[in-house]
GROMACS .gro file of N, CA and C in nm:
model
  480
    1MET      N    1   2.025   6.010  -1.661
    1MET     CA    2   2.039   5.906  -1.592
    1MET      C    3   1.960   5.968  -1.489
    2VAL      N    4   1.854   5.902  -1.446
    2VAL     CA    5   1.773   5.922  -1.348
    2VAL      C    6   1.766   5.853  -1.168
    3ILE      N    7   1.756   5.955  -1.062
    3ILE     CA    8   1.769   5.910  -0.983
    3ILE      C    9   1.646   5.859  -0.896
    4THR      N   10   1.586   5.803  -0.866
    4THR     CA   11   1.444   5.775  -0.804
    4THR      C   12   1.474   5.732  -0.620
    5LEU      N   13   1.435   5.791  -0.558
    5LEU     CA   14   1.386   5.761  -0.457
    5LEU      C   15   1.312   5.677  -0.409
    6PRO      N   16   1.246   5.625  -0.273
    6PRO     CA   17   1.127   5.557  -0.221
    6PRO      C   18   1.038   5.701  -0.201
    7GLY      N   19   0.965   5.697  -0.305
    7GLY     CA   20   0.787   5.789  -0.276
    7GLY      C   21   0.847   5.882  -0.366
    8VAL      N   22   0.967   5.987  -0.409
    8VAL     CA   23   0.983   6.082  -0.502
    8VAL      C   24   0.964   6.014  -0.615
    9TYR      N   25   0.892   6.011  -0.697
    9TYR     CA   26   0.926   6.054  -0.856
    9TYR      C   27   0.959   6.148  -0.961
   10PRO      N   28   1.010   6.092  -1.071
   10PRO     CA   29   1.119   6.214  -1.146
   10PRO      C   30   0.937   6.192  -1.249
   11THR      N   31   0.938   6.343  -1.280
   11THR     CA   32   0.879   6.386  -1.398
   11THR      C   33   0.912   6.297  -1.515
   12ARG      N   34   0.876   6.299  -1.642
   12ARG     CA   35   0.923   6.249  -1.764
   12ARG      C   36   1.025   6.294  -1.867
   13GLY      N   37   1.086   6.307  -1.894
   13GLY     CA   38   1.168   6.344  -1.945
   13GLY      C   39   1.326   6.462  -1.838
   14SER      N   40   1.310   6.441  -1.740
   14SER     CA   41   1.379   6.520  -1.722
   14SER      C   42   1.504   6.408  -1.580
   15THR      N   43   1.597   6.510  -1.550
   15THR     CA   44   1.682   6.419  -1.497
   15THR      C   45   1.741   6.457  -1.375
   16THR      N   46   1.678   6.552  -1.339
   16THR     CA   47   1.694   6.633  -1.205
   16THR      C   48   1.545   6.561  -1.091
   17LEU      N   49   1.615   6.542  -0.968
   17LEU     CA   50   1.461   6.551  -0.878
   17LEU      C   51   1.361   6.573  -0.863
   18SER      N   52   1.228   6.554  -0.882
   18SER     CA   53   1.176   6.707  -0.829
   18SER      C   54   1.077   6.569  -0.723
   19GLY      N   55   0.986   6.702  -0.667
   19GLY     CA   56   0.918   6.586  -0.559
   19GLY      C   57   0.910   6.620  -0.449
   20TYR      N   58   0.952   6.699  -0.388
   20TYR     CA   59   1.018   6.754  -0.267
   20TYR      C   60   0.930   6.781  -0.180
   21GLY      N   61   0.863   6.735  -0.085
   21GLY     CA   62   0.737   6.814  -0.055
   21GLY      C   63   0.676   6.775  -0.050
   22GLN      N   64   0.602   6.589  -0.178
   22GLN     CA   65   0.528   6.563  -0.180
   22GLN      C   66   0.511   6.461  -0.091
   23ASN      N   67   0.403   6.385  -0.105
   23ASN     CA   68   0.360   6.332   0.020
   23ASN      C   69   0.436   6.160  -0.043
   24PRO      N   70   0.525   6.088   0.091
   24PRO     CA   71   0.613   6.039   0.070
   24PRO      C   72   0.571   5.888  -0.006
   25TYR      N   73   0.437   5.874   0.079
   25TYR     CA   74   0.383   5.712   0.064
   25TYR      C   75   0.276   5.730  -0.030
   26GLY      N   76   0.244   5.771  -0.174
   26GLY     CA   77   0.251   5.814  -0.269
   26GLY      C   78   0.077   5.877  -0.274
   27PRO      N   79   0.006   5.916  -0.352
   27PRO     CA   80  -0.124   5.952  -0.412
   27PRO      C   81  -0.174   5.907  -0.285
   28PRO      N   82  -0.326   6.000  -0.217
   28PRO     CA   83  -0.413   5.928  -0.112
   28PRO      C   84  -0.502   5.849  -0.210
   29SER      N   85  -0.512   5.768  -0.131
   29SER     CA   86  -0.581   5.664  -0.197
   29SER      C   87  -0.749   5.676  -0.119
   30GLN      N   88  -0.868   5.643  -0.198
   30GLN     CA   89  -0.981   5.613  -0.186
   30GLN      C   90  -1.008   5.578  -0.031
   31PRO      N   91  -1.080   5.589   0.023
   31PRO     CA   92  -1.164   5.573   0.177
   31PRO      C   93  -1.201   5.405   0.180
   32GLN      N   94  -1.163   5.313   0.254
   32GLN     CA   95  -1.121   5.201   0.205
   32GLN      C   96  -1.315   5.163   0.298
   33GLN      N   97  -1.354   5.043   0.191
   33GLN     CA   98  -1.480   5.036   0.299
   33GLN      C   99  -1.501   4.932   0.419
   34PRO      N  100  -1.540   4.944   0.541
   34PRO     CA  101  -1.496   4.843   0.650
   34PRO      C  102  -1.539   4.715   0.577
   35PRO      N  103  -1.444   4.612   0.676
   35PRO     CA  104  -1.440   4.477   0.606
   35PRO      C  105  -1.508   4.388   0.636
   36GLN      N  106  -1.610   4.348   0.573
   36GLN     CA  107  -1.692   4.261   0.624
   36GLN      C  108  -1.736   4.168   0.724
   37GLN      N  109  -1.822   4.167   0.820
   37GLN     CA  110  -1.751   4.075   0.906
   37GLN      C  111  -1.769   3.881   0.890
   38GLN      N  112  -1.678   3.784   0.905
   38GLN     CA  113  -1.764   3.660   0.900
   38GLN      C  114  -1.829   3.654   1.000
   39PRO      N  115  -1.881   3.527   0.935
   39PRO     CA  116  -2.006   3.470   1.098
   39PRO      C  117  -1.968   3.345   1.125
   40GLY      N  118  -2.007   3.391   1.236
   40GLY     CA  119  -1.965   3.301   1.364
   40GLY      C  120  -1.814   3.363   1.442
   41TYR      N  121  -1.772   3.478   1.457
   41TYR     CA  122  -1.683   3.526   1.515
   41TYR      C  123  -1.756   3.664   1.616
   42GLY      N  124  -1.712   3.710   1.726
   42GLY     CA  125  -1.760   3.792   1.768
   42GLY      C  126  -1.939   3.723   1.863
   43TYR      N  127  -1.999   3.877   1.937
   43TYR     CA  128  -2.104   3.850   1.957
   43TYR      C  129  -2.203   3.823   1.866
   44PRO      N  130  -2.335   3.778   1.861
   44PRO     CA  131  -2.438   3.773   1.771
   44PRO      C  132  -2.501   3.909   1.744
   45ALA      N  133  -2.528   3.924   1.629
   45ALA     CA  134  -2.620   4.080   1.629
   45ALA      C  135  -2.756   4.004   1.653
   46ALA      N  136  -2.789   4.133   1.713
   46ALA     CA  137  -2.906   4.171   1.734
   46ALA      C  138  -3.074   4.104   1.645
   47ASN      N  139  -3.015   4.087   1.521
   47ASN     CA  140  -3.118   4.049   1.445
   47ASN      C  141  -3.068   3.851   1.372
   48SER      N  142  -2.960   3.855   1.426
   48SER     CA  143  -2.941   3.707   1.380
   48SER      C  144  -3.034   3.575   1.395
   49ALA      N  145  -2.972   3.469   1.351
   49ALA     CA  146  -3.094   3.403   1.449
   49ALA      C  147  -2.936   3.310   1.599
   50PRO      N  148  -3.004   3.232   1.700
   50PRO     CA  149  -2.914   3.225   1.810
   50PRO      C  150  -2.810   3.089   1.696
   51TYR      N  151  -2.687   3.119   1.732
   51TYR     CA  152  -2.588   3.019   1.732
   51TYR      C  153  -2.616   2.882   1.781
   52GLN      N  154  -2.693   2.765   1.695
   52GLN     CA  155  -2.743   2.667   1.684
   52GLN      C  156  -2.597   2.586   1.788
   53GLY      N  157  -2.488   2.595   1.734
   53GLY     CA  158  -2.361   2.496   1.711
   53GLY      C  159  -2.315   2.515   1.843
   54GLY      N  160  -2.229   2.484   1.964
   54GLY     CA  161  -2.194   2.490   2.084
   54GLY      C  162  -1.999   2.487   2.106
   55TYR      N  163  -1.991   2.500   2.214
   55TYR     CA  164  -1.829   2.545   2.266
   55TYR      C  165  -1.828   2.320   2.272
   56PRO      N  166  -1.677   2.347   2.197
   56PRO     CA  167  -1.645   2.180   2.285
   56PRO      C  168  -1.623   2.187   2.443
   57THR      N  169  -1.678   2.118   2.509
   57THR     CA  170  -1.597   2.077   2.641
   57THR      C  171  -1.428   2.096   2.658
   58ALA      N  172  -1.470   2.132   2.808
   58ALA     CA  173  -1.330   2.110   2.867
   58ALA      C  174  -1.235   1.975   2.904
   59PRO      N  175  -1.162   1.949   2.854
   59PRO     CA  176  -1.088   1.815   2.936
   59PRO      C  177  -1.164   1.755   3.098
   60PRO      N  178  -1.131   1.699   3.174
   60PRO     CA  179  -1.194   1.693   3.296
   60PRO      C  180  -1.030   1.767   3.398
   61VAL      N  181  -1.055   1.835   3.525
   61VAL     CA  182  -0.981   1.901   3.533
   61VAL      C  183  -0.924   1.764   3.735
   62GLN      N  184  -0.774   1.759   3.685
   62GLN     CA  185  -0.760   1.693   3.759
   62GLN      C  186  -0.685   1.768   3.977
   63PRO      N  187  -0.754   1.795   4.040
   63PRO     CA  188  -0.739   1.811   4.176
   63PRO      C  189  -0.632   1.798   4.166
   64TYR      N  190  -0.554   1.922   4.290
   64TYR     CA  191  -0.396   1.963   4.310
   64TYR      C  192  -0.366   1.770   4.354
   65GLY      N  193  -0.245   1.764   4.357
   65GLY     CA  194  -0.187   1.649   4.359
   65GLY      C  195  -0.244   1.492   4.325
   66ALA      N  196  -0.361   1.544   4.209
   66ALA     CA  197  -0.381   1.391   4.190
   66ALA      C  198  -0.308   1.284   4.110
   67GLY      N  199  -0.220   1.355   3.993
   67GLY     CA  200  -0.135   1.306   3.906
   67GLY      C  201  -0.011   1.255   3.988
   68PRO      N  202   0.064   1.111   3.906
   68PRO     CA  203   0.229   1.088   3.884
   68PRO      C  204   0.263   1.155   3.886
   69TYR      N  205   0.390   1.144   4.011
   69TYR     CA  206   0.446   1.230   3.931
   69TYR      C  207   0.630   1.209   3.837
   70PRO      N  208   0.675   1.239   3.816
   70PRO     CA  209   0.771   1.137   3.705
   70PRO      C  210   0.920   1.081   3.820
   71PRO      N  211   1.009   1.054   3.835
   71PRO     CA  212   1.041   1.025   3.906
   71PRO      C  213   1.192   1.183   3.946
   72ALA      N  214   1.229   1.126   4.056
   72ALA     CA  215   1.357   1.272   4.064
   72ALA      C  216   1.432   1.200   4.007
   73GLN      N  217   1.501   1.313   3.945
   73GLN     CA  218   1.683   1.270   3.839
   73GLN      C  219   1.785   1.250   3.935
   74PRO      N  220   1.862   1.143   3.902
   74PRO     CA  221   1.975   1.093   4.046
   74PRO      C  222   2.062   1.244   4.063
   75SER      N  223   2.090   1.255   4.183
   75SER     CA  224   2.191   1.360   4.181
   75SER      C  225   2.356   1.314   4.168
   76ASN      N  226   2.402   1.330   4.071
   76ASN     CA  227   2.548   1.166   4.062
   76ASN      C  228   2.653   1.349   4.104
   77GLY      N  229   2.698   1.435   4.148
   77GLY     CA  230   2.719   1.517   4.085
   77GLY      C  231   2.821   1.475   4.216
   78MET      N  232   2.780   1.458   4.347
   78MET     CA  233   2.920   1.434   4.467
   78MET      C  234   2.983   1.310   4.389
   79GLY      N  235   2.917   1.206   4.344
   79GLY     CA  236   3.060   1.148   4.324
   79GLY      C  237   3.142   1.130   4.175
   80THR      N  238   3.074   1.219   4.088
   80THR     CA  239   3.169   1.239   4.003
   80THR      C  240   3.260   1.387   4.041
   81ALA      N  241   3.254   1.460   4.097
   81ALA     CA  242   3.335   1.566   4.203
   81ALA      C  243   3.444   1.465   4.276
   82GLY      N  244   3.390   1.339   4.334
   82GLY     CA  245   3.542   1.292   4.395
   82GLY      C  246   3.592   1.182   4.275
   83LEU      N  247   3.522   1.137   4.187
   83LEU     CA  248   3.659   1.144   4.085
   83LEU      C  249   3.749   1.222   4.011
   84VAL      N  250   3.645   1.312   3.946
   84VAL     CA  251   3.733   1.441   3.931
   84VAL      C  252   3.819   1.475   4.012
   85THR      N  253   3.788   1.498   4.187
   85THR     CA  254   3.895   1.590   4.259
   85THR      C  255   4.002   1.432   4.266
   86GLY      N  256   3.932   1.340   4.264
   86GLY     CA  257   4.087   1.215   4.290
   86GLY      C  258   4.150   1.180   4.188
   87LEU      N  259   4.074   1.227   4.044
   87LEU     CA  260   4.213   1.192   3.972
   87LEU      C  261   4.351   1.312   3.968
   88ILE      N  262   4.279   1.396   3.951
   88ILE     CA  263   4.426   1.520   3.932
   88ILE      C  264   4.451   1.512   4.016
   89GLY      N  265   4.414   1.499   4.214
   89GLY     CA  266   4.502   1.478   4.350
   89GLY      C  267   4.609   1.364   4.275
   90ALA      N  268   4.637   1.269   4.243
   90ALA     CA  269   4.652   1.178   4.226
   90ALA      C  270   4.747   1.150   4.136
   91ILE      N  271   4.702   1.228   4.026
   91ILE     CA  272   4.817   1.318   3.926
   91ILE      C  273   4.848   1.397   3.963
   92CYS      N  274   4.892   1.464   4.078
   92CYS     CA  275   4.947   1.602   4.135
   92CYS      C  276   5.058   1.556   4.256
   93SER      N  277   5.018   1.415   4.276
   93SER     CA  278   5.056   1.355   4.396
   93SER      C  279   5.230   1.285   4.321
   94ALA      N  280   5.171   1.242   4.234
   94ALA     CA  281   5.295   1.136   4.103
   94ALA      C  282   5.324   1.243   4.009
   95VAL      N  283   5.361   1.359   4.018
   95VAL     CA  284   5.427   1.506   4.033
   95VAL      C  285   5.489   1.570   4.144
   96VAL      N  286   5.606   1.501   4.106
   96VAL     CA  287   5.681   1.574   4.263
   96VAL      C  288   5.636   1.617   4.331
   97PHE      N  289   5.701   1.769   4.232
   97PHE     CA  290   5.646   1.924   4.324
   97PHE      C  291   5.474   1.936   4.309
   98LEU      N  292   5.399   1.868   4.253
   98LEU     CA  293   5.305   1.918   4.308
   98LEU      C  294   5.220   1.846   4.406
   99TRP      N  295   5.285   1.839   4.541
   99TRP     CA  296   5.272   1.694   4.594
   99TRP      C  297   5.149   1.750   4.713
  100PHE      N  298   5.146   1.892   4.752
  100PHE     CA  299   5.063   1.965   4.837
  100PHE      C  300   4.961   1.946   4.765
  101PHE      N  301   4.930   1.991   4.618
  101PHE     CA  302   4.774   1.937   4.577
  101PHE      C  303   4.691   1.899   4.586
  102GLY      N  304   4.812   1.803   4.594
  102GLY     CA  305   4.778   1.616   4.567
  102GLY      C  306   4.704   1.585   4.685
  103ILE      N  307   4.797   1.671   4.769
  103ILE     CA  308   4.707   1.609   4.957
  103ILE      C  309   4.557   1.668   4.943
  104ILE      N  310   4.555   1.829   4.886
  104ILE     CA  311   4.451   1.839   4.899
  104ILE      C  312   4.335   1.781   4.812
  105LEU      N  313   4.409   1.771   4.720
  105LEU     CA  314   4.289   1.696   4.594
  105LEU      C  315   4.240   1.586   4.637
  106GLY      N  316   4.314   1.536   4.716
  106GLY     CA  317   4.328   1.418   4.779
  106GLY      C  318   4.203   1.366   4.910
  107ILE      N  319   4.212   1.437   4.944
  107ILE     CA  320   4.120   1.479   5.115
  107ILE      C  321   3.975   1.516   5.006
  108LEU      N  322   3.971   1.588   4.939
  108LEU     CA  323   3.868   1.653   4.835
  108LEU      C  324   3.771   1.513   4.819
  109GLY      N  325   3.894   1.420   4.709
  109GLY     CA  326   3.847   1.294   4.687
  109GLY      C  327   3.770   1.218   4.742
  110ILE      N  328   3.839   1.219   4.858
  110ILE     CA  329   3.812   1.092   4.947
  110ILE      C  330   3.646   1.147   5.071
  111VAL      N  331   3.628   1.318   5.035
  111VAL     CA  332   3.509   1.329   5.119
  111VAL      C  333   3.401   1.317   4.973
  112PHE      N  334   3.419   1.377   4.857
  112PHE     CA  335   3.332   1.440   4.747
  112PHE      C  336   3.279   1.293   4.714
  113GLY      N  337   3.357   1.236   4.765
  113GLY     CA  338   3.352   1.051   4.685
  113GLY      C  339   3.313   0.984   4.815
  114GLY      N  340   3.296   0.977   4.956
  114GLY     CA  341   3.205   0.941   5.035
  114GLY      C  342   3.052   0.998   5.065
  115VAL      N  343   3.067   1.088   4.998
  115VAL     CA  344   2.933   1.141   5.008
  115VAL      C  345   2.857   1.109   4.900
  116GLY      N  346   2.920   1.063   4.821
  116GLY     CA  347   2.791   0.975   4.709
  116GLY      C  348   2.822   0.835   4.695
  117ARG      N  349   2.957   0.837   4.791
  117ARG     CA  350   2.823   0.639   4.787
  117ARG      C  351   2.733   0.641   4.912
  118SER      N  352   2.721   0.780   5.003
  118SER     CA  353   2.607   0.752   5.080
  118SER      C  354   2.467   0.809   5.034
  119LYS      N  355   2.510   0.905   4.888
  119LYS     CA  356   2.358   0.912   4.804
  119LYS      C  357   2.335   0.811   4.753
  120VAL      N  358   2.434   0.698   4.722
  120VAL     CA  359   2.414   0.565   4.608
  120VAL      C  360   2.298   0.523   4.719
  121SER      N  361   2.342   0.464   4.859
  121SER     CA  362   2.299   0.414   4.919
  121SER      C  363   2.179   0.382   5.005
  122LYS      N  364   2.127   0.550   4.964
  122LYS     CA  365   2.028   0.607   4.982
  122LYS      C  366   1.928   0.588   4.880
  123GLY      N  367   1.953   0.581   4.751
  123GLY     CA  368   1.862   0.573   4.625
  123GLY      C  369   1.895   0.657   4.563
  124GLU      N  370   1.962   0.850   4.602
  124GLU     CA  371   1.924   0.973   4.557
  124GLU      C  372   2.098   0.936   4.412
  125ALA      N  373   2.124   0.855   4.426
  125ALA     CA  374   2.191   0.877   4.266
  125ALA      C  375   2.260   0.768   4.257
  126THR      N  376   2.295   0.722   4.151
  126THR     CA  377   2.312   0.607   4.032
  126THR      C  378   2.503   0.615   4.005
  127ASN      N  379   2.576   0.640   4.027
  127ASN     CA  380   2.682   0.591   4.025
  127ASN      C  381   2.778   0.563   4.138
  128ARG      N  382   2.730   0.449   4.185
  128ARG     CA  383   2.872   0.411   4.287
  128ARG      C  384   2.977   0.408   4.242
  129GLY      N  385   3.034   0.329   4.062
  129GLY     CA  386   3.206   0.341   4.072
  129GLY      C  387   3.210   0.448   4.114
  130ALA      N  388   3.172   0.560   3.974
  130ALA     CA  389   3.266   0.702   4.022
  130ALA      C  390   3.286   0.740   4.145
  131ALA      N  391   3.192   0.684   4.278
  131ALA     CA  392   3.238   0.788   4.388
  131ALA      C  393   3.352   0.716   4.486
  132THR      N  394   3.330   0.551   4.446
  132THR     CA  395   3.406   0.479   4.441
  132THR      C  396   3.536   0.498   4.441
  133ALA      N  397   3.574   0.510   4.312
  133ALA     CA  398   3.717   0.565   4.260
  133ALA      C  399   3.726   0.640   4.275
  134GLY      N  400   3.668   0.805   4.305
  134GLY     CA  401   3.751   0.906   4.358
  134GLY      C  402   3.767   0.825   4.461
  135ILE      N  403   3.745   0.811   4.581
  135ILE     CA  404   3.741   0.718   4.694
  135ILE      C  405   3.963   0.690   4.685
  136VAL      N  406   3.901   0.593   4.566
  136VAL     CA  407   4.019   0.501   4.595
  136VAL      C  408   4.160   0.628   4.554
  137LEU      N  409   4.108   0.664   4.450
  137LEU     CA  410   4.240   0.764   4.338
  137LEU      C  411   4.279   0.879   4.470
  138GLY      N  412   4.146   0.892   4.569
  138GLY     CA  413   4.131   1.019   4.718
  138GLY      C  414   4.298   0.935   4.822
  139ILE      N  415   4.280   0.841   4.823
  139ILE     CA  416   4.365   0.739   4.900
  139ILE      C  417   4.485   0.752   4.813
  140LEU      N  418   4.539   0.745   4.727
  140LEU     CA  419   4.613   0.704   4.659
  140LEU      C  420   4.680   0.855   4.659
  141GLY      N  421   4.675   1.000   4.627
  141GLY     CA  422   4.688   1.124   4.643
  141GLY      C  423   4.714   1.158   4.774
  142LEU      N  424   4.678   1.101   4.823
  142LEU     CA  425   4.715   1.116   4.983
  142LEU      C  426   4.822   0.992   5.002
  143ILE      N  427   4.897   0.907   5.001
  143ILE     CA  428   4.959   0.777   5.019
  143ILE      C  429   5.105   0.839   4.944
  144LEU      N  430   5.098   0.838   4.765
  144LEU     CA  431   5.196   0.895   4.653
  144LEU      C  432   5.334   0.988   4.850
  145PRO      N  433   5.304   1.094   4.811
  145PRO     CA  434   5.336   1.194   4.905
  145PRO      C  435   5.389   1.164   4.986
  146LEU      N  436   5.353   1.076   5.120
  146LEU     CA  437   5.422   1.054   5.161
  146LEU      C  438   5.464   0.886   5.142
  147VAL      N  439   5.493   0.804   5.069
  147VAL     CA  440   5.612   0.756   5.012
  147VAL      C  441   5.726   0.794   4.945
  148TYR      N  442   5.658   0.947   4.901
  148TYR     CA  443   5.786   1.006   4.848
  148TYR      C  444   5.890   1.102   4.957
  149LEU      N  445   5.832   1.075   5.061
  149LEU     CA  446   5.844   1.123   5.241
  149LEU      C  447   5.998   1.016   5.219
  150ALA      N  448   5.887   0.930   5.290
  150ALA     CA  449   5.935   0.837   5.305
  150ALA      C  450   6.050   0.840   5.271
  151ILE      N  451   6.125   0.775   5.037
  151ILE     CA  452   6.188   0.772   5.017
  151ILE      C  453   6.340   0.838   5.058
  152ALA      N  454   6.284   0.961   5.034
  152ALA     CA  455   6.331   1.090   5.046
  152ALA      C  456   6.423   1.107   5.209
  153ALA      N  457   6.374   1.026   5.307
  153ALA     CA  458   6.393   1.005   5.483
  153ALA      C  459   6.512   0.864   5.457
  154ALA      N  460   6.483   0.770   5.380
  154ALA     CA  461   6.579   0.659   5.367
  154ALA      C  462   6.709   0.719   5.248
  155ILE      N  463   6.684   0.764   5.183
  155ILE     CA  464   6.810   0.850   5.088
  155ILE      C  465   6.899   0.918   5.205
  156GLY      N  466   6.822   1.027   5.239
  156GLY     CA  467   6.878   1.100   5.324
  156GLY      C  468   6.919   1.052   5.441
  157SER      N  469   6.875   0.945   5.516
  157SER     CA  470   6.974   0.849   5.651
  157SER      C  471   7.105   0.786   5.561
  158SER      N  472   7.085   0.720   5.469
  158SER     CA  473   7.198   0.621   5.384
  158SER      C  474   7.276   0.762   5.380
  159MET      N  475   7.296   0.843   5.357
  159MET     CA  476   7.384   0.972   5.296
  159MET      C  477   7.455   0.994   5.422
  160LEU      N  478   7.351   0.978   5.531
  160LEU     CA  479   7.463   1.043   5.659
  160LEU      C  480   7.597   0.948   5.710
   0.00000   0.00000   0.00000
């Protein structure tokens, strides 16, 4: 069995490695001739004919601020935040033992929904429905714990 490594060549008929200390990149090669330069690249030689063609002209440049700008993207983040916080606040208020989180998230839903509605009226946002739903669900998240408190007070006063 002959074991070979890259760049190490065993001698014919031997089973041991030979060639340690030799050039691992193979035998030295003949010096290469410099490549012939293709015409048309770089500076022309001194004894060559002048270049008859020309470079293509650049497209016209517009001055700064001359182009039409694309319209700004609507910032729908506040209306969406109002919807999410109002929805989670209403769900937390519906679960009786999470009423405290429902009140906090209901207030945030009302605030974010109101800011989102004001952005819609200014034309900066496009999600009027999500902002309105955030306000409504935020109010629901505030009212449900009050309803639970009123029911608990009515039941507590009837037991006395």
